[in-house]
GROMACS .gro file of C-alpha atoms in nm:
model
  293
    1UNK     CA    1   3.049  -4.116   0.212
    2UNK     CA    2   3.208  -4.062  -0.128
    3UNK     CA    3   3.531  -4.224  -0.006
    4UNK     CA    4   3.334  -4.528   0.114
    5UNK     CA    5   3.174  -4.565  -0.230
    6UNK     CA    6   3.513  -4.536  -0.402
    7UNK     CA    7   3.660  -4.791  -0.160
    8UNK     CA    8   3.376  -5.036  -0.222
    9UNK     CA    9   3.414  -4.991  -0.596
   10UNK     CA   10   3.786  -5.062  -0.571
   11UNK     CA   11   3.712  -5.368  -0.359
   12UNK     CA   12   3.485  -5.499  -0.632
   13UNK     CA   13   3.765  -5.451  -0.886
   14UNK     CA   14   4.016  -5.611  -0.651
   15UNK     CA   15   3.813  -5.926  -0.610
   16UNK     CA   16   3.748  -5.942  -0.978
   17UNK     CA   17   4.126  -5.954  -1.007
   18UNK     CA   18   4.176  -6.189  -0.715
   19UNK     CA   19   3.906  -6.451  -0.754
   20UNK     CA   20   3.670  -6.330  -1.026
   21UNK     CA   21   3.402  -6.291  -0.763
   22UNK     CA   22   3.219  -5.960  -0.737
   23UNK     CA   23   2.996  -6.042  -0.442
   24UNK     CA   24   3.027  -5.846  -0.122
   25UNK     CA   25   2.801  -6.099   0.053
   26UNK     CA   26   2.727  -6.456  -0.057
   27UNK     CA   27   2.547  -6.754   0.093
   28UNK     CA   28   2.553  -7.092  -0.082
   29UNK     CA   29   2.423  -7.442  -0.017
   30UNK     CA   30   2.532  -7.760  -0.193
   31UNK     CA   31   2.388  -8.112  -0.178
   32UNK     CA   32   2.594  -8.406  -0.306
   33UNK     CA   33   2.439  -8.752  -0.323
   34UNK     CA   34   2.629  -9.080  -0.343
   35UNK     CA   35   2.589  -9.446  -0.266
   36UNK     CA   36   2.830  -9.700  -0.116
   37UNK     CA   37   2.772 -10.062  -0.015
   38UNK     CA   38   2.402 -10.029  -0.107
   39UNK     CA   39   2.370  -9.727   0.126
   40UNK     CA   40   2.233  -9.394   0.000
   41UNK     CA   41   2.428  -9.108   0.158
   42UNK     CA   42   2.469  -8.736   0.106
   43UNK     CA   43   2.689  -8.447   0.208
   44UNK     CA   44   2.558  -8.095   0.262
   45UNK     CA   45   2.784  -7.790   0.248
   46UNK     CA   46   2.682  -7.440   0.357
   47UNK     CA   47   2.921  -7.155   0.275
   48UNK     CA   48   2.892  -6.791   0.391
   49UNK     CA   49   3.132  -6.512   0.286
   50UNK     CA   50   3.161  -6.143   0.366
   51UNK     CA   51   3.414  -5.918   0.190
   52UNK     CA   52   3.536  -5.605   0.362
   53UNK     CA   53   3.716  -5.297   0.221
   54UNK     CA   54   3.993  -5.197   0.459
   55UNK     CA   55   4.232  -4.951   0.297
   56UNK     CA   56   4.274  -4.749  -0.023
   57UNK     CA   57   4.555  -4.511  -0.111
   58UNK     CA   58   4.684  -4.422  -0.455
   59UNK     CA   59   4.744  -4.734  -0.660
   60UNK     CA   60   4.714  -4.973  -0.365
   61UNK     CA   61   4.413  -5.135  -0.202
   62UNK     CA   62   4.386  -5.370   0.093
   63UNK     CA   63   4.079  -5.579   0.172
   64UNK     CA   64   3.970  -5.877   0.378
   65UNK     CA   65   3.730  -6.167   0.361
   66UNK     CA   66   3.576  -6.366   0.643
   67UNK     CA   67   3.394  -6.690   0.582
   68UNK     CA   68   3.223  -6.982   0.750
   69UNK     CA   69   3.168  -7.337   0.616
   70UNK     CA   70   2.954  -7.615   0.757
   71UNK     CA   71   2.983  -7.970   0.622
   72UNK     CA   72   2.730  -8.234   0.725
   73UNK     CA   73   2.760  -8.601   0.633
   74UNK     CA   74   2.440  -8.805   0.640
   75UNK     CA   75   2.429  -9.188   0.642
   76UNK     CA   76   2.807  -9.216   0.636
   77UNK     CA   77   2.989  -9.474   0.852
   78UNK     CA   78   3.017  -9.384   1.220
   79UNK     CA   79   3.389  -9.313   1.180
   80UNK     CA   80   3.305  -9.005   0.972
   81UNK     CA   81   3.244  -8.727   1.224
   82UNK     CA   82   2.975  -8.468   1.150
   83UNK     CA   83   2.913  -8.177   1.146
   84UNK     CA   84   3.246  -8.022   1.050
   85UNK     CA   85   3.318  -7.650   1.057
   86UNK     CA   86   3.552  -7.406   0.890
   87UNK     CA   87   3.617  -7.045   0.992
   88UNK     CA   88   3.857  -6.861   0.764
   89UNK     CA   89   3.999  -6.514   0.709
   90UNK     CA   90   4.181  -6.380   0.405
   91UNK     CA   91   4.373  -6.056   0.347
   92UNK     CA   92   4.454  -5.932  -0.003
   93UNK     CA   93   4.671  -5.649  -0.132
   94UNK     CA   94   4.628  -5.513  -0.484
   95UNK     CA   95   4.870  -5.284  -0.664
   96UNK     CA   96   4.777  -5.132  -1.000
   97UNK     CA   97   5.085  -5.063  -1.211
   98UNK     CA   98   4.868  -4.913  -1.485
   99UNK     CA   99   4.504  -4.929  -1.591
  100UNK     CA  100   4.592  -5.253  -1.771
  101UNK     CA  101   4.835  -5.428  -1.534
  102UNK     CA  102   4.801  -5.524  -1.168
  103UNK     CA  103   4.942  -5.758  -0.904
  104UNK     CA  104   4.750  -5.919  -0.619
  105UNK     CA  105   4.908  -6.091  -0.317
  106UNK     CA  106   4.695  -6.273  -0.061
  107UNK     CA  107   4.732  -6.471   0.261
  108UNK     CA  108   4.474  -6.676   0.445
  109UNK     CA  109   4.435  -6.883   0.759
  110UNK     CA  110   4.150  -7.077   0.911
  111UNK     CA  111   4.024  -7.320   1.170
  112UNK     CA  112   3.882  -7.643   1.024
  113UNK     CA  113   3.762  -7.910   1.265
  114UNK     CA  114   3.470  -8.072   1.445
  115UNK     CA  115   3.518  -7.802   1.716
  116UNK     CA  116   3.515  -8.055   2.000
  117UNK     CA  117   3.857  -7.965   2.142
  118UNK     CA  118   4.039  -7.695   1.951
  119UNK     CA  119   4.418  -7.692   1.927
  120UNK     CA  120   4.683  -7.547   1.698
  121UNK     CA  121   4.662  -7.862   1.486
  122UNK     CA  122   4.315  -7.755   1.371
  123UNK     CA  123   4.449  -7.457   1.174
  124UNK     CA  124   4.532  -7.440   0.802
  125UNK     CA  125   4.700  -7.157   0.615
  126UNK     CA  126   4.799  -7.052   0.266
  127UNK     CA  127   4.924  -6.773   0.040
  128UNK     CA  128   4.948  -6.684  -0.325
  129UNK     CA  129   4.974  -6.419  -0.592
  130UNK     CA  130   4.827  -6.320  -0.926
  131UNK     CA  131   4.947  -6.098  -1.210
  132UNK     CA  132   4.667  -5.970  -1.431
  133UNK     CA  133   4.669  -5.799  -1.770
  134UNK     CA  134   4.382  -5.632  -1.952
  135UNK     CA  135   4.428  -5.694  -2.324
  136UNK     CA  136   4.112  -5.512  -2.438
  137UNK     CA  137   3.763  -5.421  -2.324
  138UNK     CA  138   3.660  -5.780  -2.397
  139UNK     CA  139   3.958  -5.979  -2.272
  140UNK     CA  140   4.158  -5.990  -1.949
  141UNK     CA  141   4.390  -6.269  -1.839
  142UNK     CA  142   4.581  -6.349  -1.524
  143UNK     CA  143   4.845  -6.595  -1.409
  144UNK     CA  144   4.901  -6.703  -1.054
  145UNK     CA  145   5.006  -6.964  -0.802
  146UNK     CA  146   4.857  -7.052  -0.463
  147UNK     CA  147   4.997  -7.265  -0.181
  148UNK     CA  148   4.795  -7.421   0.099
  149UNK     CA  149   4.913  -7.619   0.398
  150UNK     CA  150   4.644  -7.884   0.434
  151UNK     CA  151   4.623  -8.152   0.700
  152UNK     CA  152   4.717  -8.408   0.435
  153UNK     CA  153   5.028  -8.216   0.329
  154UNK     CA  154   5.124  -7.936   0.094
  155UNK     CA  155   4.890  -7.830  -0.186
  156UNK     CA  156   4.996  -7.630  -0.493
  157UNK     CA  157   4.737  -7.466  -0.720
  158UNK     CA  158   4.866  -7.302  -1.040
  159UNK     CA  159   4.594  -7.119  -1.228
  160UNK     CA  160   4.512  -6.900  -1.525
  161UNK     CA  161   4.237  -6.642  -1.507
  162UNK     CA  162   4.026  -6.555  -1.809
  163UNK     CA  163   3.755  -6.294  -1.841
  164UNK     CA  164   3.646  -6.295  -2.205
  165UNK     CA  165   3.332  -6.161  -2.373
  166UNK     CA  166   3.331  -6.267  -2.741
  167UNK     CA  167   2.997  -6.090  -2.784
  168UNK     CA  168   2.715  -5.928  -2.592
  169UNK     CA  169   2.555  -6.265  -2.511
  170UNK     CA  170   2.851  -6.485  -2.411
  171UNK     CA  171   3.112  -6.472  -2.134
  172UNK     CA  172   3.395  -6.713  -2.059
  173UNK     CA  173   3.550  -6.655  -1.718
  174UNK     CA  174   3.696  -6.809  -1.406
  175UNK     CA  175   4.011  -6.983  -1.292
  176UNK     CA  176   4.147  -7.258  -1.514
  177UNK     CA  177   4.161  -7.547  -1.444
  178UNK     CA  178   3.980  -7.529  -1.108
  179UNK     CA  179   3.675  -7.304  -1.171
  180UNK     CA  180   3.605  -7.219  -1.537
  181UNK     CA  181   3.256  -7.119  -1.650
  182UNK     CA  182   3.082  -7.038  -1.978
  183UNK     CA  183   2.756  -6.841  -1.967
  184UNK     CA  184   2.495  -6.726  -2.219
  185UNK     CA  185   2.303  -6.413  -2.118
  186UNK     CA  186   1.941  -6.451  -2.229
  187UNK     CA  187   1.860  -6.098  -2.114
  188UNK     CA  188   1.969  -5.854  -1.842
  189UNK     CA  189   1.810  -6.065  -1.570
  190UNK     CA  190   1.863  -6.430  -1.670
  191UNK     CA  191   2.173  -6.625  -1.775
  192UNK     CA  192   2.247  -6.995  -1.823
  193UNK     CA  193   2.577  -7.175  -1.845
  194UNK     CA  194   2.807  -7.462  -1.761
  195UNK     CA  195   3.072  -7.474  -1.488
  196UNK     CA  196   3.356  -7.697  -1.372
  197UNK     CA  197   3.475  -7.692  -1.011
  198UNK     CA  198   3.765  -7.872  -0.845
  199UNK     CA  199   3.808  -7.861  -0.469
  200UNK     CA  200   4.027  -8.024  -0.204
  201UNK     CA  201   3.963  -7.964   0.166
  202UNK     CA  202   4.051  -8.123   0.498
  203UNK     CA  203   3.907  -8.115   0.850
  204UNK     CA  204   4.076  -8.214   1.175
  205UNK     CA  205   3.886  -8.438   1.419
  206UNK     CA  206   3.887  -8.438   1.798
  207UNK     CA  207   4.218  -8.497   1.977
  208UNK     CA  208   4.051  -8.664   2.275
  209UNK     CA  209   3.798  -8.878   2.089
  210UNK     CA  210   3.973  -8.939   1.755
  211UNK     CA  211   4.346  -8.889   1.823
  212UNK     CA  212   4.365  -8.597   1.575
  213UNK     CA  213   4.255  -8.799   1.273
  214UNK     CA  214   4.153  -8.589   0.974
  215UNK     CA  215   3.906  -8.614   0.688
  216UNK     CA  216   4.011  -8.523   0.334
  217UNK     CA  217   3.740  -8.432   0.082
  218UNK     CA  218   3.809  -8.411  -0.295
  219UNK     CA  219   3.548  -8.318  -0.554
  220UNK     CA  220   3.544  -8.247  -0.927
  221UNK     CA  221   3.200  -8.125  -1.029
  222UNK     CA  222   3.034  -8.033  -1.358
  223UNK     CA  223   2.724  -7.813  -1.336
  224UNK     CA  224   2.454  -7.660  -1.553
  225UNK     CA  225   2.348  -7.334  -1.388
  226UNK     CA  226   2.079  -7.069  -1.416
  227UNK     CA  227   2.140  -6.721  -1.274
  228UNK     CA  228   1.857  -6.476  -1.209
  229UNK     CA  229   1.863  -6.115  -1.088
  230UNK     CA  230   1.609  -6.140  -0.807
  231UNK     CA  231   1.609  -5.772  -0.705
  232UNK     CA  232   1.832  -5.469  -0.725
  233UNK     CA  233   2.192  -5.595  -0.678
  234UNK     CA  234   2.071  -5.937  -0.553
  235UNK     CA  235   2.129  -6.255  -0.752
  236UNK     CA  236   2.001  -6.613  -0.720
  237UNK     CA  237   2.187  -6.904  -0.877
  238UNK     CA  238   2.069  -7.263  -0.914
  239UNK     CA  239   2.294  -7.538  -1.045
  240UNK     CA  240   2.257  -7.911  -1.104
  241UNK     CA  241   2.516  -8.159  -1.223
  242UNK     CA  242   2.743  -8.449  -1.139
  243UNK     CA  243   3.041  -8.509  -0.911
  244UNK     CA  244   3.238  -8.719  -1.157
  245UNK     CA  245   3.517  -8.753  -0.903
  246UNK     CA  246   3.437  -8.749  -0.532
  247UNK     CA  247   3.622  -8.896  -0.235
  248UNK     CA  248   3.592  -8.887   0.144
  249UNK     CA  249   3.907  -9.031   0.303
  250UNK     CA  250   3.987  -9.069   0.670
  251UNK     CA  251   4.352  -9.061   0.785
  252UNK     CA  252   4.546  -9.108   1.104
  253UNK     CA  253   4.734  -8.807   1.241
  254UNK     CA  254   5.066  -8.816   1.060
  255UNK     CA  255   5.323  -8.548   0.985
  256UNK     CA  256   5.305  -8.553   0.607
  257UNK     CA  257   5.549  -8.385   0.371
  258UNK     CA  258   5.353  -8.501   0.068
  259UNK     CA  259   5.269  -8.265  -0.217
  260UNK     CA  260   4.944  -8.240  -0.412
  261UNK     CA  261   4.887  -8.057  -0.740
  262UNK     CA  262   4.528  -7.928  -0.700
  263UNK     CA  263   4.379  -8.271  -0.612
  264UNK     CA  264   4.646  -8.495  -0.773
  265UNK     CA  265   4.912  -8.650  -0.541
  266UNK     CA  266   5.266  -8.596  -0.672
  267UNK     CA  267   5.418  -8.884  -0.477
  268UNK     CA  268   5.318  -9.175  -0.259
  269UNK     CA  269   5.108  -9.067   0.037
  270UNK     CA  270   4.980  -9.238   0.351
  271UNK     CA  271   4.703  -9.493   0.305
  272UNK     CA  272   4.363  -9.392   0.444
  273UNK     CA  273   4.216  -9.597   0.726
  274UNK     CA  274   3.880  -9.570   0.551
  275UNK     CA  275   3.766  -9.426   0.220
  276UNK     CA  276   3.459  -9.371   0.007
  277UNK     CA  277   3.529  -9.294  -0.360
  278UNK     CA  278   3.205  -9.251  -0.549
  279UNK     CA  279   3.053  -8.999  -0.787
  280UNK     CA  280   2.699  -8.874  -0.764
  281UNK     CA  281   2.456  -8.594  -0.832
  282UNK     CA  282   2.515  -8.240  -0.715
  283UNK     CA  283   2.268  -7.955  -0.656
  284UNK     CA  284   2.372  -7.602  -0.559
  285UNK     CA  285   2.178  -7.291  -0.460
  286UNK     CA  286   2.328  -6.951  -0.380
  287UNK     CA  287   2.224  -6.596  -0.300
  288UNK     CA  288   2.466  -6.306  -0.349
  289UNK     CA  289   2.476  -5.930  -0.325
  290UNK     CA  290   2.663  -5.746  -0.603
  291UNK     CA  291   2.623  -5.370  -0.559
  292UNK     CA  292   2.853  -5.281  -0.850
  293UNK     CA  293   2.769  -5.560  -1.096
   0.00000   0.00000   0.00000
């Protein structure tokens, strides 16, 4: 039992190093509203994650994450298939050089499609690394690079991690530039803050019905959030804000060698057969379990 507790504690540290997420279990729901051609539409995203400790020996730890995503598009054109699903697994290895320095390497793969007729074309994969350094009790930084093979081509995500507490009330943390956040802690139970989130995803459509077309979704979102400790180790988070950049683009099945920096194309890419580029409001609600927070 003691070894399990130590392993779970190390997992919490590992994911703080890997993704600055300390949840062992998390469930989130997001609602994005937009309008196009005088039509009010919305997309709804449900995300479930479970993190699992797998191995601990000496300075090394190995852990895994399994997740499920469900994207529903309401009042979109008929060409936009819905619902769309994502099932993903991630494995991460952490090595602690010292109490202040560590290296994390991770790989991931997943199935992202409408699940009507699954083939090898429905799979995406990626890998990356992070080096992290603890400067003091109040400041830790990390530098890393992630690669993802998306249906629209190759995606590169360079990032800098910051975990900084200038005082007892404030924390600045997250991955820059894709997921930074600044929070003010009113008391031990309630915090408020602002967040920025950038995301690029793609889903493959049916081979029989849609000839392996795929949908690319890009979003840059700014949020004001409130976090509340609902019960022992459980946390509820409510956020509201604006998708200041949001696109839903439908493409034919093409073998693309294009490269994208986060969500920014680095060279000319194929033209979409249909697209909706429109900002709109965003509301998010999540429930998480943090046993070692």
